[in-house]
Amino acid sequence: MSAATEKIAFLRASLARVDGLEAHARVSLGHPTADACLRGGIQKGALHEIYPAAARDEAAASGFAVALAVRVAAKKRVLWLRPDFAALEGGELSALGLLEMGFDPTRMLLLRAADAASALRAALDALSCKALGAIVIEIPGAPKILDLAASRRLVLACAQTGVTAFLLRMMAEPEASAAETRWLIRAARSHPPSGALARATSPASGGGKEEEDWGSPLFETDLVRNRHGRTGHWVIEWSCDDGLFRTANPGAVVSAPSDRPAAAAMERAGRANMSRVA
Amino acid sequence: MPLANARAMLPALDVASADETADRALLESIADWCEHFTPLVALDSPNGLLLDITGASHLFGGEETLLARIRTSLSKQGFAVQGAIAGSVVAAHALARYRNGAIIAPGEEAAAVAPLPVEALDLDTAMTHAFRHAGLKTIGQVSARKRSELTARFGAAMVFALDQTLGRAEKPISPRAALPDYSAERIFAEPVTAEEVILETLRTLAASLGGLLAERGEGARRMEAVFFRADGVVRRLAVETGGPTRDVAIIARLFRERLDALVDPLDPGFGFDLIRLCADRAERCEAGTSPFDARANEEKEIAFLVDRLAARFGAQRILSFRPNDTHIPEAASVVLPAQSAENCTLPWKAIRGRDEAPRRPLRLFARPELIDAVAAVPDGPPLRFRWRRALHEVAIAEGPERIAMEWWRQQTPQPTRDYYRVEDSKGRRFWLYRDGLYHRETDSPRWFLHGLFA
């Protein structure tokens, strides 16, 4: 056993050298099974893709991106890049919303690019700045410029400085890329809807201390691609106070895997064709 | 003379209507070119330019050579040009129009302008007419009159104008641009066209400016490169930085970004014969921080990144958030260009308490979107709503959070909003509000979607 694992470890290390990728640290998400799957957490200095699993899950996907940025960036700045028209479709990133999720808005830099091409160009430029904690590139649709070569360039730029990049692909089908991980995100129901409405109808002026049904942000995450580990499917909760993910409470309703979008299946088929490093 | 009369005298007359805007633009471009000689150039509309050549003429071989050079260069470009040099602005203005080529030493203006006709005073036609009627045909004759007489008849303003023309009173010139804090330039005997040469020149100029800035312990926040093309066209490029800078590498890099990102590239044409680099908005700049101070270095790197992105994409595209002291959700924060956003003492105020879920959405629509919502009771939470043609069943609704508009700021009162945080049957979370209090402000309140929670 030991000989085999050693050999694998050696091969892995030599592959990493060939790739020119230094091993950057991994940041734990706080969710034990997800961390185990990711071998300790989300890889720093790599490209991670985040897709909303369905239409109208864009807000959940951006929430997940913010949460990951909080984990990875620690106290450093985060640069959020997006083309101009993204705000019309999905709304403007809100400073108070960031604050409520546990991210200090003063640490956020926002770049409004004219189009996807200049957003990518700026991302490459920004990835050369070691002082950044993470960058989030929000690209709506599937512009031609964002192809395998473009994602490869991003991966190399990330690896060189150790800055982590999150590619937030709104309104797009997953396509071939060189990313380290790919996440499909959908919003999860916070509680079974037992009489929640009835209670909420009553005036909320009763001191504001009463228990709310509305809980922390909940994500149903589908890790459909992981270059250095297994994939998985979890419902995880973001704790805004601690800046950590945690296991969602058992009351959460999880939709059956059967209703996952066709995209996930396509992705799995497509992945088989792609060469894998590990 | 009416046009009809003129046509009668000269049937082949070519008529064009005056285009003041184009004339002005032309005058501006001539003024740009004149910055070759001095940075202080003022427009003397509609057809003149004033150049303050104090301390500059010796660089061009003396006043005579300078004047001759300006006049010949402009006439070669096809302009009919007249010029004069004098110790006071108004005297020079009058001499240029009535004694082309005159160069008058300071103190001799009165003698020089005396033979000029009264029109040279640039007074209104009624006054000039009155002088002519009174038999005063030259400035000398007017100035020989007693001042009390002139003041009584024509007013103090006329006497002041006369004094200015005679060089007894000063009129300041108002140059088009303020004098830069620092500037360095390089003249080329042979016009240059290659981009590498241009960038290298900017680098050398930045180095010499950096030396000047370092001597006084300052750094500049704005740098402007001015390119004088051999055929008279002038092009300016500016880069700004978030903090005072005098680092050559940084300045050169910013100019390279700026040149790369130009929509209309710098067209050297027949080449540039003068490149000037000006530094503006100089501020105190401490000598480099210790390389071991990780935090300060990080800040520096971020500032450099912001400057670079601003040079490439424009300062208004790289933004940062600052809090704003209001409870209106869409105004609670402002986005400012990251370069100019100063540190703000106002703290961010979280709305949720500990262990509570977010109370403000992550994505906020700049313009709340009108939705069709159905509520069980007119002042209750919504049961279902339709947004962008899709129907959402409300599973959980928290609220209302009542937010009144700021009546002390608005002219027309705006309705109070009752905000609900709702979750639909799929778990997506929305921030909706009812516009107006039922029965008190409106009987058929409209619903809006304002934001999306994660």
Tab-separated table of N, CA, C and O in Angstrom, chain B residues 335-377:
chain	number	residue	atom	x	y	z
B	335	VAL	N	-21.004	54.361	-4.579
B	335	VAL	CA	-19.789	53.859	-5.208
B	335	VAL	C	-19.016	55.055	-5.737
B	335	VAL	O	-19.564	55.917	-6.407
B	336	LEU	N	-17.742	55.117	-5.372
B	336	LEU	CA	-16.880	56.223	-5.786
B	336	LEU	C	-15.706	55.644	-6.554
B	336	LEU	O	-15.324	54.498	-6.315
B	337	PRO	N	-15.131	56.412	-7.455
B	337	PRO	CA	-13.896	55.952	-8.092
B	337	PRO	C	-12.868	55.619	-7.015
B	337	PRO	O	-12.627	56.420	-6.118
B	338	ALA	N	-12.306	54.426	-7.107
B	338	ALA	CA	-11.429	53.955	-6.033
B	338	ALA	C	-10.211	54.848	-5.858
B	338	ALA	O	-9.647	54.942	-4.778
B	339	GLN	N	-9.805	55.530	-6.943
B	339	GLN	CA	-8.623	56.390	-6.850
B	339	GLN	C	-8.873	57.578	-5.941
B	339	GLN	O	-7.989	58.014	-5.227
B	340	SER	N	-10.091	58.123	-6.024
B	340	SER	CA	-10.324	59.369	-5.301
B	340	SER	C	-11.093	59.148	-4.008
B	340	SER	O	-11.327	60.100	-3.274
B	341	ALA	N	-11.518	57.891	-3.743
B	341	ALA	CA	-12.276	57.647	-2.519
B	341	ALA	C	-11.342	57.791	-1.320
B	341	ALA	O	-10.409	57.026	-1.157
B	342	GLU	N	-11.604	58.790	-0.511
B	342	GLU	CA	-10.769	58.995	0.662
B	342	GLU	C	-11.230	58.020	1.740
B	342	GLU	O	-12.321	57.474	1.675
B	343	ASN	N	-10.376	57.837	2.718
B	343	ASN	CA	-10.826	57.012	3.831
B	343	ASN	C	-11.969	57.707	4.529
B	343	ASN	O	-11.968	58.912	4.708
B	344	CYS	N	-12.953	56.920	4.905
B	344	CYS	CA	-14.188	57.488	5.405
B	344	CYS	C	-14.319	57.132	6.876
B	344	CYS	O	-14.039	56.007	7.281
B	345	THR	N	-14.697	58.085	7.680
B	345	THR	CA	-14.790	57.807	9.106
B	345	THR	C	-16.145	57.221	9.470
B	345	THR	O	-16.305	56.636	10.529
B	346	LEU	N	-17.108	57.402	8.594
B	346	LEU	CA	-18.448	56.875	8.859
B	346	LEU	C	-18.376	55.343	8.883
B	346	LEU	O	-17.839	54.734	7.978
B	347	PRO	N	-18.874	54.725	9.956
B	347	PRO	CA	-18.784	53.257	9.993
B	347	PRO	C	-19.913	52.612	9.197
B	347	PRO	O	-20.956	53.229	8.961
B	348	TRP	N	-19.674	51.368	8.792
B	348	TRP	CA	-20.768	50.592	8.195
B	348	TRP	C	-21.661	50.102	9.325
B	348	TRP	O	-21.170	49.629	10.332
B	349	LYS	N	-22.941	50.224	9.120
B	349	LYS	CA	-23.856	49.766	10.171
B	349	LYS	C	-24.572	48.508	9.711
B	349	LYS	O	-25.353	48.551	8.756
B	350	ALA	N	-24.308	47.401	10.392
B	350	ALA	CA	-25.022	46.169	10.056
B	350	ALA	C	-26.445	46.280	10.571
B	350	ALA	O	-26.694	46.893	11.614
B	351	ILE	N	-27.373	45.718	9.835
B	351	ILE	CA	-28.764	45.823	10.236
B	351	ILE	C	-29.194	44.582	11.006
B	351	ILE	O	-29.987	44.658	11.919
B	352	ARG	N	-28.604	43.451	10.621
B	352	ARG	CA	-28.986	42.238	11.343
B	352	ARG	C	-28.252	42.183	12.678
B	352	ARG	O	-27.173	42.757	12.842
B	353	GLY	N	-28.851	41.479	13.629
B	353	GLY	CA	-28.181	41.250	14.905
B	353	GLY	C	-27.374	39.976	14.813
B	353	GLY	O	-27.323	39.343	13.759
B	354	ARG	N	-26.718	39.617	15.899
B	354	ARG	CA	-25.930	38.393	15.887
B	354	ARG	C	-26.836	37.187	15.676
B	354	ARG	O	-27.962	37.160	16.132
B	355	ASP	N	-26.339	36.208	14.934
B	355	ASP	CA	-27.074	34.967	14.642
B	355	ASP	C	-28.313	35.191	13.796
B	355	ASP	O	-29.149	34.294	13.680
B	356	GLU	N	-28.458	36.352	13.265
B	356	GLU	CA	-29.615	36.568	12.409
B	356	GLU	C	-29.201	36.446	10.946
B	356	GLU	O	-28.030	36.578	10.610
B	357	ALA	N	-30.207	36.212	10.113
B	357	ALA	CA	-29.937	36.098	8.688
B	357	ALA	C	-29.801	37.493	8.083
B	357	ALA	O	-30.243	38.468	8.687
B	358	PRO	N	-29.186	37.610	6.919
B	358	PRO	CA	-29.054	38.927	6.286
B	358	PRO	C	-30.400	39.618	6.102
B	358	PRO	O	-31.390	38.975	5.786
B	359	ARG	N	-30.407	40.887	6.363
B	359	ARG	CA	-31.635	41.654	6.205
B	359	ARG	C	-31.600	42.553	4.982
B	359	ARG	O	-32.569	43.232	4.685
B	360	ARG	N	-30.461	42.611	4.346
B	360	ARG	CA	-30.381	43.400	3.112
B	360	ARG	C	-29.896	42.475	2.001
B	360	ARG	O	-29.016	41.647	2.233
B	361	PRO	N	-30.473	42.616	0.819
B	361	PRO	CA	-30.138	41.686	-0.262
B	361	PRO	C	-28.724	41.914	-0.786
B	361	PRO	O	-28.185	43.018	-0.679
B	362	LEU	N	-28.167	40.834	-1.328
B	362	LEU	CA	-26.813	40.921	-1.879
B	362	LEU	C	-26.831	41.669	-3.201
B	362	LEU	O	-25.923	42.417	-3.526
B	363	ARG	N	-27.889	41.445	-3.971
B	363	ARG	CA	-27.975	42.134	-5.263
B	363	ARG	C	-29.190	43.025	-5.224
B	363	ARG	O	-30.287	42.597	-4.906
B	364	LEU	N	-28.937	44.285	-5.536
B	364	LEU	CA	-29.978	45.289	-5.421
B	364	LEU	C	-30.212	45.888	-6.803
B	364	LEU	O	-29.264	46.211	-7.501
B	365	PHE	N	-31.473	46.021	-7.175
B	365	PHE	CA	-31.758	46.641	-8.468
B	365	PHE	C	-31.748	48.158	-8.318
B	365	PHE	O	-32.368	48.702	-7.409
B	366	ALA	N	-31.035	48.805	-9.204
B	366	ALA	CA	-30.948	50.261	-9.139
B	366	ALA	C	-32.348	50.855	-9.279
B	366	ALA	O	-32.679	51.867	-8.664
B	367	ARG	N	-33.180	50.205	-10.073
B	367	ARG	CA	-34.541	50.663	-10.279
B	367	ARG	C	-35.437	49.494	-9.888
B	367	ARG	O	-35.456	48.487	-10.580
B	368	PRO	N	-36.160	49.593	-8.770
B	368	PRO	CA	-37.012	48.481	-8.353
B	368	PRO	C	-37.957	48.070	-9.479
B	368	PRO	O	-38.454	48.922	-10.205
B	369	GLU	N	-38.173	46.760	-9.607
B	369	GLU	CA	-38.968	46.285	-10.742
B	369	GLU	C	-40.398	46.022	-10.308
B	369	GLU	O	-40.646	45.364	-9.298
B	370	LEU	N	-41.310	46.524	-11.105
B	370	LEU	CA	-42.738	46.371	-10.808
B	370	LEU	C	-43.129	44.904	-10.966
B	370	LEU	O	-42.779	44.261	-11.960
B	371	ILE	N	-43.842	44.373	-9.970
B	371	ILE	CA	-44.276	42.978	-10.069
B	371	ILE	C	-45.775	42.905	-9.810
B	371	ILE	O	-46.365	43.829	-9.241
B	372	ASP	N	-46.390	41.812	-10.229
B	372	ASP	CA	-47.781	41.528	-9.891
B	372	ASP	C	-47.756	40.657	-8.650
B	372	ASP	O	-47.223	39.559	-8.697
B	373	ALA	N	-48.322	41.160	-7.564
B	373	ALA	CA	-48.315	40.347	-6.352
B	373	ALA	C	-49.730	40.211	-5.825
B	373	ALA	O	-50.557	41.118	-5.991
B	374	VAL	N	-50.006	39.073	-5.226
B	374	VAL	CA	-51.305	38.831	-4.622
B	374	VAL	C	-51.086	38.640	-3.135
B	374	VAL	O	-50.235	37.852	-2.731
B	375	ALA	N	-51.834	39.388	-2.330
B	375	ALA	CA	-51.728	39.247	-0.888
B	375	ALA	C	-53.086	38.833	-0.341
B	375	ALA	O	-54.126	39.120	-0.934
B	376	ALA	N	-53.078	38.112	0.791
B	376	ALA	CA	-54.321	37.653	1.381
B	376	ALA	C	-55.158	38.844	1.834
B	376	ALA	O	-56.361	38.913	1.578
B	377	VAL	N	-54.528	39.764	2.492
B	377	VAL	CA	-55.195	41.001	2.899
B	377	VAL	C	-54.382	42.155	2.343
B	377	VAL	O	-53.180	42.018	2.156
